Coordinates of C-alpha atoms in Angstrom, one line a residue:
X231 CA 0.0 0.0 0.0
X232 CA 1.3 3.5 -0.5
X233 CA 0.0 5.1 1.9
X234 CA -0.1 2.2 4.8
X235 CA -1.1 4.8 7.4
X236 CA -4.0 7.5 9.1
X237 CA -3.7 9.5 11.8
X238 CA -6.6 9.1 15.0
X239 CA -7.3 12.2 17.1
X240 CA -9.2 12.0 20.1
X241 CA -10.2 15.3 21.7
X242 CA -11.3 14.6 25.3
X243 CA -12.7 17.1 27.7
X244 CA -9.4 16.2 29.6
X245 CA -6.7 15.0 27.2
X246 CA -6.3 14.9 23.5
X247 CA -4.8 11.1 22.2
X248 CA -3.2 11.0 19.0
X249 CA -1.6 8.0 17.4
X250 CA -0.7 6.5 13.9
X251 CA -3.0 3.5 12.7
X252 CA -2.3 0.5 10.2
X253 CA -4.6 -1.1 8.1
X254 CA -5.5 -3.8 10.7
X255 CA -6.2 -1.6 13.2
X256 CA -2.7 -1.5 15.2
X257 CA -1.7 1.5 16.6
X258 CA 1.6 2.0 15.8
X259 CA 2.7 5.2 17.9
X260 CA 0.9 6.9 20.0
X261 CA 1.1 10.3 22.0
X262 CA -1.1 12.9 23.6
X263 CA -1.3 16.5 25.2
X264 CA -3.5 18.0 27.6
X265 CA -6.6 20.0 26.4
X266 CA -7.9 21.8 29.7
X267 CA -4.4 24.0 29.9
X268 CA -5.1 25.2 26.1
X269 CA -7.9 27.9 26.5
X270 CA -7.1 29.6 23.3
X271 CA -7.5 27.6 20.2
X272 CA -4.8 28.6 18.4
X273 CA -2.0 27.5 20.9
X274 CA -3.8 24.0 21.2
X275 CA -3.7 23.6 17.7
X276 CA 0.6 24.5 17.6
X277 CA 1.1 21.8 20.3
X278 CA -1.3 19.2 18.8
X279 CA 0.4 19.8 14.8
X280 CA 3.8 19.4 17.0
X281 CA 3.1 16.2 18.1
X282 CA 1.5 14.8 15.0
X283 CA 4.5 15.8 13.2
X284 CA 6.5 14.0 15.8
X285 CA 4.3 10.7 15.3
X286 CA 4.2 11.2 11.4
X287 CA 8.3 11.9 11.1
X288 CA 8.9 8.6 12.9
X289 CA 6.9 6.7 10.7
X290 CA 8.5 8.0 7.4
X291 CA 7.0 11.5 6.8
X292 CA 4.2 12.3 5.1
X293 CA 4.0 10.3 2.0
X294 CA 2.7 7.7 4.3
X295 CA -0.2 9.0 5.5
X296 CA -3.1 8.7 3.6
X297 CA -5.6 10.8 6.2
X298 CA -6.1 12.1 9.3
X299 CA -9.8 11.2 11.7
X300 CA -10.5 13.4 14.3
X301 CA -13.3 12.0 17.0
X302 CA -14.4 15.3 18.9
X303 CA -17.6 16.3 21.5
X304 CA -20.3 18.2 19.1
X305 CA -18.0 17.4 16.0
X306 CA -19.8 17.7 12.9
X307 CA -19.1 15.6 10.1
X308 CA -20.9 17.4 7.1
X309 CA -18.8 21.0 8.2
X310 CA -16.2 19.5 10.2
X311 CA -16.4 22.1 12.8
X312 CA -16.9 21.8 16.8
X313 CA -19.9 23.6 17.8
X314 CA -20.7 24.6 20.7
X315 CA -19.3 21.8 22.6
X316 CA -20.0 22.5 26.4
X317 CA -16.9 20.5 27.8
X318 CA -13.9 22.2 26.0
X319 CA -12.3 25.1 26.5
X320 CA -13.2 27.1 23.5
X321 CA -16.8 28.5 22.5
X322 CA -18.8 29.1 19.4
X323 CA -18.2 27.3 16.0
X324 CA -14.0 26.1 15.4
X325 CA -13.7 24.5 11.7
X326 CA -11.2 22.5 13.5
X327 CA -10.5 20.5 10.6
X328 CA -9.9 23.0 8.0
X329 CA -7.6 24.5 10.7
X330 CA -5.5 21.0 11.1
X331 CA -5.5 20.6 7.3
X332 CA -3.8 24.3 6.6
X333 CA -1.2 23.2 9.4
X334 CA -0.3 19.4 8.0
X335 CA -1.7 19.7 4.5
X336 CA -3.2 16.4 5.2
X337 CA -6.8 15.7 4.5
X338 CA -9.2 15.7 7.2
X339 CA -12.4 14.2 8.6
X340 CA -14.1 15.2 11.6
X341 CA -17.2 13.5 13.3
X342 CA -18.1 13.5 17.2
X343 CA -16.8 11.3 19.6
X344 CA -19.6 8.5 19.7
X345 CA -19.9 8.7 16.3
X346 CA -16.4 7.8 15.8
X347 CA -16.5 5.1 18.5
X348 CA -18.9 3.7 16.0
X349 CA -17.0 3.6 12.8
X350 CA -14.1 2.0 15.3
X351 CA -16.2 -0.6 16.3
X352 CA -17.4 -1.2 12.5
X353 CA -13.6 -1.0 11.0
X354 CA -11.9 -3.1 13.9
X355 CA -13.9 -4.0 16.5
X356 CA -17.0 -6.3 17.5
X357 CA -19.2 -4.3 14.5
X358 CA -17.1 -5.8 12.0
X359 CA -19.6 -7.2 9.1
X360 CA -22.5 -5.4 10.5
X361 CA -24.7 -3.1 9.0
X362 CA -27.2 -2.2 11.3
X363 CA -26.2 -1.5 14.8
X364 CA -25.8 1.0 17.8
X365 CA -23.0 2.1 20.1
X366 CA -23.5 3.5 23.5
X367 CA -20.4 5.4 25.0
X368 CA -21.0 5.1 28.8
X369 CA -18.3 7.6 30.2
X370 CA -18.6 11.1 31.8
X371 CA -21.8 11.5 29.9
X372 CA -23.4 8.8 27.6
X373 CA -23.1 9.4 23.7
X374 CA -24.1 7.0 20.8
X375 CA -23.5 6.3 17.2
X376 CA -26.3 4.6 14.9
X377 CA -25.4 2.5 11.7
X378 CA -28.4 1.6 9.4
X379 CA -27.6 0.2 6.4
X380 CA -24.2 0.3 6.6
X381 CA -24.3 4.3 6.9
X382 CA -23.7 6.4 10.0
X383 CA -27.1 7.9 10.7
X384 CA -26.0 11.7 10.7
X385 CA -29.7 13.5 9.9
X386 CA -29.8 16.7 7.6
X387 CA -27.6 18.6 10.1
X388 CA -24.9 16.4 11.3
X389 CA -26.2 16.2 14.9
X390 CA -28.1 12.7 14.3
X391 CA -28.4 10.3 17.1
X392 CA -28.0 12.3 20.3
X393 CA -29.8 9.4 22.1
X394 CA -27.9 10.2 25.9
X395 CA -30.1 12.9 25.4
X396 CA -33.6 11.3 25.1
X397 CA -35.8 11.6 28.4
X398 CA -36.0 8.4 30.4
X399 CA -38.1 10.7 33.1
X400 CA -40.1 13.5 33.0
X401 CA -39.0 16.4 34.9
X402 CA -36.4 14.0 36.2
X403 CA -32.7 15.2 37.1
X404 CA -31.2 18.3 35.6
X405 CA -29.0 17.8 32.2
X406 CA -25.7 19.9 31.5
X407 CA -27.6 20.2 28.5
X408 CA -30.6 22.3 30.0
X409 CA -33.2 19.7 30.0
X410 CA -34.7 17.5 33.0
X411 CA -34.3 13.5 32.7
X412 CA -31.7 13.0 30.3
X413 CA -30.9 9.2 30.1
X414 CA -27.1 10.7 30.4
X415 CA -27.9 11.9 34.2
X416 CA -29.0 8.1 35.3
X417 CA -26.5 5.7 33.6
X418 CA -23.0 7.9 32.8
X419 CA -20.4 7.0 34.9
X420 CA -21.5 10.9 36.6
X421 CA -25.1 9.6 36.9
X422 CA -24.0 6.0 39.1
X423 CA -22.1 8.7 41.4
X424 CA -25.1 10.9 41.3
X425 CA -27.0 7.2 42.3
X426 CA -25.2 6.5 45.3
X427 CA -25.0 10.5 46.8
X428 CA -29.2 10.1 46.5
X429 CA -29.5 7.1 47.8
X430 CA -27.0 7.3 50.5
X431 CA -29.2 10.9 51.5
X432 CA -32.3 9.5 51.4
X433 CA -31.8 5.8 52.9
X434 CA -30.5 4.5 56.4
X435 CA -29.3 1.5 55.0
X436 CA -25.6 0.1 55.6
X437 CA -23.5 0.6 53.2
X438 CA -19.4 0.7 52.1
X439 CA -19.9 4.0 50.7
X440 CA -20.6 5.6 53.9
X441 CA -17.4 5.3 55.0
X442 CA -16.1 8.0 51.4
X443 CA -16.9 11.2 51.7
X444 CA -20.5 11.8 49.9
X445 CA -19.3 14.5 47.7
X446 CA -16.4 12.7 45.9
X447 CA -18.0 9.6 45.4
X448 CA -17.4 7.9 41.9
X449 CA -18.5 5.2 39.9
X450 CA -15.1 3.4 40.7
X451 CA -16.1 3.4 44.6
X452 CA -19.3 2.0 43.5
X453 CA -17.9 -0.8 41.5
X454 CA -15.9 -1.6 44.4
X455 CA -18.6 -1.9 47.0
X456 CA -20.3 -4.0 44.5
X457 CA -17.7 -6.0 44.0
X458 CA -17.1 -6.9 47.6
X459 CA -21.1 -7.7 47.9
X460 CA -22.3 -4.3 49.2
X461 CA -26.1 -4.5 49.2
X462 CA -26.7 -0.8 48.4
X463 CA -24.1 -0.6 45.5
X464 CA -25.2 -3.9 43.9
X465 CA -29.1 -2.1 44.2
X466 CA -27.3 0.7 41.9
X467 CA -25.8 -1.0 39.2
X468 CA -29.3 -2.7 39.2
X469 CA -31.3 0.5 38.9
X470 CA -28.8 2.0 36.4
X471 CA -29.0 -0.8 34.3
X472 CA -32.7 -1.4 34.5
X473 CA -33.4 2.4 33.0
X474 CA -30.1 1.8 30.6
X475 CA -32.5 -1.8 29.7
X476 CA -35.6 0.1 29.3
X477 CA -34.3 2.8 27.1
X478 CA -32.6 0.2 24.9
X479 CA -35.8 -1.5 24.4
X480 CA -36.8 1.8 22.4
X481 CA -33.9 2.6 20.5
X482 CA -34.5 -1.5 18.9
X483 CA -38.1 0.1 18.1
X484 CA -36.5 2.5 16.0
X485 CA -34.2 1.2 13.7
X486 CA -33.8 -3.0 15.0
X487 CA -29.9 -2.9 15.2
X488 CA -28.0 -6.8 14.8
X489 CA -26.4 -5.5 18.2
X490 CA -26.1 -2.5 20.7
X491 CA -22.5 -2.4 21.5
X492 CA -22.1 -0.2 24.8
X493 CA -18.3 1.3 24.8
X494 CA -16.6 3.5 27.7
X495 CA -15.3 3.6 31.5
X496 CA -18.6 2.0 33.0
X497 CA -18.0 -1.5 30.9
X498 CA -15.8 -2.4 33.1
X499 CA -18.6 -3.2 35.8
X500 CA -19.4 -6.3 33.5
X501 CA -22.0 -8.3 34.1
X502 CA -22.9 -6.0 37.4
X503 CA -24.5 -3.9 34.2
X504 CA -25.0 -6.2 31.5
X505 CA -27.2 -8.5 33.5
X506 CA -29.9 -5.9 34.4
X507 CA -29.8 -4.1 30.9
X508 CA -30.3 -7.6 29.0
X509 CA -33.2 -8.5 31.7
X510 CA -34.9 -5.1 31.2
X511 CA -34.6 -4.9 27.7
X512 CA -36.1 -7.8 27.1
X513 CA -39.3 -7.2 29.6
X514 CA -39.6 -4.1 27.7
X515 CA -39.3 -5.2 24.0
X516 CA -42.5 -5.7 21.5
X517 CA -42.9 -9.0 20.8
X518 CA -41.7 -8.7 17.4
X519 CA -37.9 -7.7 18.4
X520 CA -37.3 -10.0 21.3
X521 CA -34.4 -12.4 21.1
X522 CA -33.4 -10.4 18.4
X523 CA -30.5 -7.7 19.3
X524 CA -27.4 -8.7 20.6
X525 CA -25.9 -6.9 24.0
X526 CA -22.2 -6.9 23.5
X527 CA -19.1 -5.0 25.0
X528 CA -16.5 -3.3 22.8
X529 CA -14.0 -5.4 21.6
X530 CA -11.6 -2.6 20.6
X531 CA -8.3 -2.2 23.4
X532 CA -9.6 0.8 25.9
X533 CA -6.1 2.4 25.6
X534 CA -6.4 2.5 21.8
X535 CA -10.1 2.7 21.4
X536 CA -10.7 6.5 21.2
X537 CA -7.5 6.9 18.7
X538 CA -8.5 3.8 16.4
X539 CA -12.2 5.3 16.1
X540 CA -11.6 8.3 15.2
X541 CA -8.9 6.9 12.7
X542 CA -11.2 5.0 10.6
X543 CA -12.3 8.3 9.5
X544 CA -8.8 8.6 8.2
X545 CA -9.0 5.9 5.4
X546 CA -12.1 8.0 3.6
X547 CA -10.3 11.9 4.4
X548 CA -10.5 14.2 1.7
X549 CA -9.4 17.4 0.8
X550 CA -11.5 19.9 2.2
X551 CA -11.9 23.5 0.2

């Protein structure tokens, strides 16, 4: 091949990842920089090109890299700007990949992070040879990408698909997005904490988590009181998992996916999650869909996961105008 390599950029709310890719989905070199000290754009944008040229120089230069994928929150792949994206430092509309391409004259594609966590799955991951399927990201909020047909569902504005954002309960808990009852506010790894500071408030039960302080309390500690048998913890992972269940049981009504794939930091509570999700979904299935959808964890590497979906992009990059 003459150009065996893309580039994956991951632009997290903490920490960009960047790393070259192969055709089989190895990441060959792999580096990152912080994005929370970079509050203006265009001194983010010198240390990021720095490292990428760092990456690309010791993989033979340029003339090996065919594109570069960028995986970003509010990334829009029809302009391939950020917009408005609540949890990074800059505001407004950045055509962040226009602004990469003019540094690295290298084409570039840009999508959101879900989104990309979707084309991952489909290029290297448990989505291979599947046409219709959802991923669920499960991390500090909960983001998804849809595949029907084969395609990425995208809509007519490039904002498709926002399903962390559908209301599982009226007037339920407040969103960062402005709305009440956001499935993201029950079943993020921010919505288990959220749980267990409710229910340790409102209940007298004994618990591990009593010991933590209440107002630092993470979906980690949770994992590890349910792990050791902890009554109250286990009850979380059931509830999240029961609303996670439910809500799955309407996104099959929608577009009847081979397989929801659920991706992200929460996965690693296992069957703790997978168990009530698969009961709940189930119970709350039509008739019609049931025994139908597959429940399966990512099978893509969590330390190369966020560079290798937002890599696959890099394969299809073209020159933008």
């Amino acid at each position: 091949m003459e150009k065996p390599y893309v580039l994956g950029v991951d632009i997290g709310g903490t920490n960009t990842v960047f790393g070259v890719v192969d055709a089989r989905g190895n990441v060959v070199v792999s580096a990152s920089i912080k994005t929370t000290t970079h509050n203006d754009v265009e001194l983010y944008l010198n240390d990021l090109t720095a490292g990428l040229n760092m990456l690309i120089e010791q993989v033979g230069g340029k003339d090996k890299i065919r594109g570069i994928g960028v995986g970003a929150p509010n990334g829009n792949y029809f302009t391939g700007s950020i917009e408005f994206a609540p949890n990074l430092p800059w505001k407004g509309v950045l055509p962040l990949a226009k602004m990469i391409q003019d540094r690295l004259g290298i084409p570039v594609a840009l999508t959101n992070d879900a989104n990309a966590a979707a084309i991952g799955e489909m290029t290297y991951g448990a989505a291979r040879g599947m046409k219709d399927f959802i991923v669920i990201t499960l991390g500090t909020g909960v983001g998804s990408g849809i595949v029907v047909g084969g395609q990425l569902v995208y809509g007519h504005d490039g904002f498709a698909g926002e399903l962390g954002h559908m209301i599982v309960r009226r007037n339920g808990r407040m969103c960062g997005c402005g709305r009440q009852g956001c499935l993201e506010t029950y079943t993020s790894a921010t919505g288990v904490a959220r749980t267990a500071r409710e229910y340790l408030t409102i209940r007298s039960d004994e618990s591990q988590l009593r010991a933590l302080d209440i107002d630092t309390i993470t979906s980690k500690d949770v994992f590890d009181a349910a792990t050791n048998g902890d009554a109250l913890a286990l009850e979380i992972f059931e509830s999240t998992g029961a609303i996670l269940g439910e809500a799955c049981a309407d996104f099959v009504t929608f577009s009847s996916p081979e397989a929801i794939i659920f991706f992200g930091g929460l996965t690693k509570a296992g069957d703790l999650l997978m168990n009530p999700i698969r009961h709940h979904m189930e119970k709350n299935l039509l008739n019609v869909y049931k025994g139908k959808t597959k429940l399966l964890f990512s099978q893509l590497k969590e330390s190369d996961a966020a560079v290798l979906g937002a890599s696959a992009l890099g394969w299809e990059a073209k020159e933008l105008e």
